[in-house]
């Protein structure tokens, strides 16, 4: 067990972030809430960066914000069934 742990530690120490990172996940500010949710769901993410037309980050959107948005829409009578 200790030998396995040592090999794991050596393998992790030798790797750089670029070896393990995911491709950037972003959505533009003019995207729909539905589109953002589906992108999160498809990529198994809990958040996305919001970018401008040039791809520069301008914000951050997480599932909690989406849930609040949905509840607000339910209370206002503007929510639709998820697709």
Rosetta silent file (secondary structure, phi, psi, omega in degrees, C-alpha in Angstrom):
SEQUENCE: XXXXXXXXXXXXXXXXXXXXXXXXXXXXXXXXXXXXXXXXXXXXXXXXXXXXXXXXXXXXXXXXXXXXXXXXXXXXXXXXXXX
SCORE:     score description
SCORE:     0.000 S_00000001
   1 L     0.000  -43.657 -179.100    0.000    0.000    0.000 S_00000001
   2 H   -66.963  -33.701  177.426    2.781    2.453    0.873 S_00000001
   3 H   -66.291  -40.134  177.655    4.588    1.694   -2.385 S_00000001
   4 H   -63.748  -41.257  179.065    1.384    2.463   -4.318 S_00000001
   5 H   -64.112  -40.265  178.535    0.979    5.686   -2.396 S_00000001
   6 H   -65.356  -41.831  178.026    4.580    6.679   -3.149 S_00000001
   7 H   -64.166  -41.324  178.077    4.109    5.949   -6.874 S_00000001
   8 H   -61.136  -45.908  179.422    0.900    7.991   -6.882 S_00000001
   9 H   -60.059  -42.367  179.204    2.662   10.890   -5.152 S_00000001
  10 H   -65.148  -41.246 -179.603    5.520   10.808   -7.668 S_00000001
  11 H   -65.266  -40.094 -179.525    3.114   10.708  -10.606 S_00000001
  12 H   -69.326  -42.603 -179.590    1.124   13.665   -9.273 S_00000001
  13 H   -62.733  -30.300 -176.874    4.218   15.748   -8.508 S_00000001
  14 H   -80.126  -15.699 -176.624    5.514   15.249  -12.056 S_00000001
  15 L   -89.245  151.917  175.574    2.322   16.521  -13.717 S_00000001
  16 L  -110.762  162.555 -176.987    1.531   20.132  -14.501 S_00000001
  17 H   -54.811  -39.814 -179.921   -1.880   21.782  -14.504 S_00000001
  18 H   -58.621  -23.710  178.484   -1.980   21.791  -18.304 S_00000001
  19 H   -76.843  -24.325 -172.693   -1.946   17.990  -18.206 S_00000001
  20 H  -118.611   -8.205 -175.989   -5.074   17.714  -16.071 S_00000001
  21 L   -73.605  158.231  174.363   -7.156   20.808  -16.747 S_00000001
  22 L   -92.323  160.485  174.105  -10.406   20.826  -18.664 S_00000001
  23 L   -63.011  148.659 -179.640  -11.037   23.035  -21.677 S_00000001
  24 L   -57.705  143.695  178.002  -12.453   26.430  -20.652 S_00000001
  25 L  -119.000  118.593 -177.060  -16.190   26.558  -20.130 S_00000001
  26 E  -146.187  159.505  177.468  -17.828   29.866  -20.857 S_00000001
  27 E  -138.675  145.629  177.363  -21.075   31.390  -21.970 S_00000001
  28 E   -79.112  155.904 -178.571  -21.754   34.832  -23.398 S_00000001
  29 L   -63.248  -21.490  179.933  -23.851   37.286  -21.453 S_00000001
  30 L   -94.311    6.293  176.143  -26.562   37.228  -24.098 S_00000001
  31 L   -73.708  155.797  178.769  -27.012   33.434  -23.886 S_00000001
  32 L   -78.358  158.425  175.320  -30.226   32.111  -22.381 S_00000001
  33 H   -60.009  -39.356  178.319  -30.381   30.629  -18.899 S_00000001
  34 H   -59.306  -44.177 -179.960  -31.492   27.388  -20.565 S_00000001
  35 H   -64.189  -41.583  178.893  -28.381   27.321  -22.756 S_00000001
  36 H   -63.175  -45.639  179.882  -26.107   27.927  -19.766 S_00000001
  37 H   -60.975  -44.574 -178.980  -27.801   25.163  -17.771 S_00000001
  38 H   -65.251  -35.096  177.025  -27.531   22.682  -20.644 S_00000001
  39 H   -66.737  -42.930  177.274  -23.833   23.457  -21.111 S_00000001
  40 H   -60.334  -45.889 -177.996  -23.215   22.900  -17.393 S_00000001
  41 H   -63.457  -44.934 -177.563  -25.182   19.652  -17.487 S_00000001
  42 H   -64.055  -34.242 -177.446  -23.455   18.357  -20.622 S_00000001
  43 H  -100.959    4.937  179.331  -19.983   19.026  -19.205 S_00000001
  44 L    57.626   49.289 -178.891  -20.804   18.030  -15.609 S_00000001
  45 L  -113.876  156.822  176.340  -19.943   21.494  -14.309 S_00000001
  46 L  -106.799    0.018 -179.463  -21.345   23.528  -11.452 S_00000001
  47 E  -163.596  162.428  176.859  -20.418   26.911  -12.938 S_00000001
  48 E  -138.355  150.628  168.595  -19.406   28.797  -16.080 S_00000001
  49 E   -80.524  144.604  173.687  -17.484   31.940  -16.818 S_00000001
  50 E  -101.917  128.671 -176.356  -19.486   34.657  -18.535 S_00000001
  51 E  -121.638  158.396  176.296  -17.523   36.298  -21.350 S_00000001
  52 L   -87.682 -173.085 -176.833  -17.981   39.320  -23.589 S_00000001
  53 L   -60.058  -27.026 -179.440  -17.909   39.358  -27.396 S_00000001
  54 L   -90.033    0.956  179.933  -14.098   39.225  -27.353 S_00000001
  55 L    85.291    9.532  179.079  -14.053   36.209  -25.042 S_00000001
  56 L   -83.269  136.985  179.412  -12.871   38.212  -22.019 S_00000001
  57 E   -64.820  133.135  177.581  -14.308   37.128  -18.657 S_00000001
  58 E  -126.576   -6.401 -179.351  -16.895   39.555  -17.303 S_00000001
  59 E  -174.740 -175.342 -176.195  -18.630   37.363  -14.729 S_00000001
  60 E  -143.863  133.941 -178.272  -19.271   33.985  -13.207 S_00000001
  61 E  -125.420  126.781  177.411  -22.491   31.958  -13.143 S_00000001
  62 E  -120.659  172.891 -176.542  -23.085   28.992  -10.856 S_00000001
  63 H   -61.558  -32.695  178.309  -25.923   26.538  -10.309 S_00000001
  64 H   -62.220  -43.567  177.936  -27.133   28.398   -7.223 S_00000001
  65 H   -62.686  -38.621  177.928  -27.657   31.538   -9.304 S_00000001
  66 H   -66.027  -40.560  178.791  -29.538   29.484  -11.891 S_00000001
  67 H   -63.185  -43.067  178.232  -31.728   27.939   -9.172 S_00000001
  68 H   -62.569  -41.482  178.537  -32.531   31.388   -7.760 S_00000001
  69 H   -61.073  -42.247 -179.586  -33.372   32.606  -11.252 S_00000001
  70 H   -66.904  -43.040  178.499  -35.726   29.660  -11.762 S_00000001
  71 H   -63.302  -42.823  177.143  -37.442   30.160   -8.391 S_00000001
  72 H   -58.626  -41.961  179.949  -37.869   33.869   -9.142 S_00000001
  73 H   -66.869  -38.730  177.094  -39.446   32.949  -12.472 S_00000001
  74 H   -61.555  -45.426 -179.537  -41.767   30.444  -10.764 S_00000001
  75 H   -66.540  -31.034  179.115  -42.878   33.053   -8.273 S_00000001
  76 H   -88.483   -3.113  178.823  -43.410   35.570  -11.059 S_00000001
  77 L    76.496   17.529 -178.162  -45.299   33.060  -13.178 S_00000001
  78 L  -108.410    2.652 -178.978  -42.802   33.226  -16.052 S_00000001
  79 L   -75.980  147.638  173.874  -41.103   29.842  -15.620 S_00000001
  80 L  -118.618  164.396  178.758  -41.519   27.133  -18.228 S_00000001
  81 L   -64.375  138.605  177.130  -40.985   23.425  -17.937 S_00000001
  82 L   -59.435  144.637  178.901  -37.303   22.449  -18.334 S_00000001
  83 L   -93.870    0.000    0.000  -36.476   21.051  -21.771 S_00000001
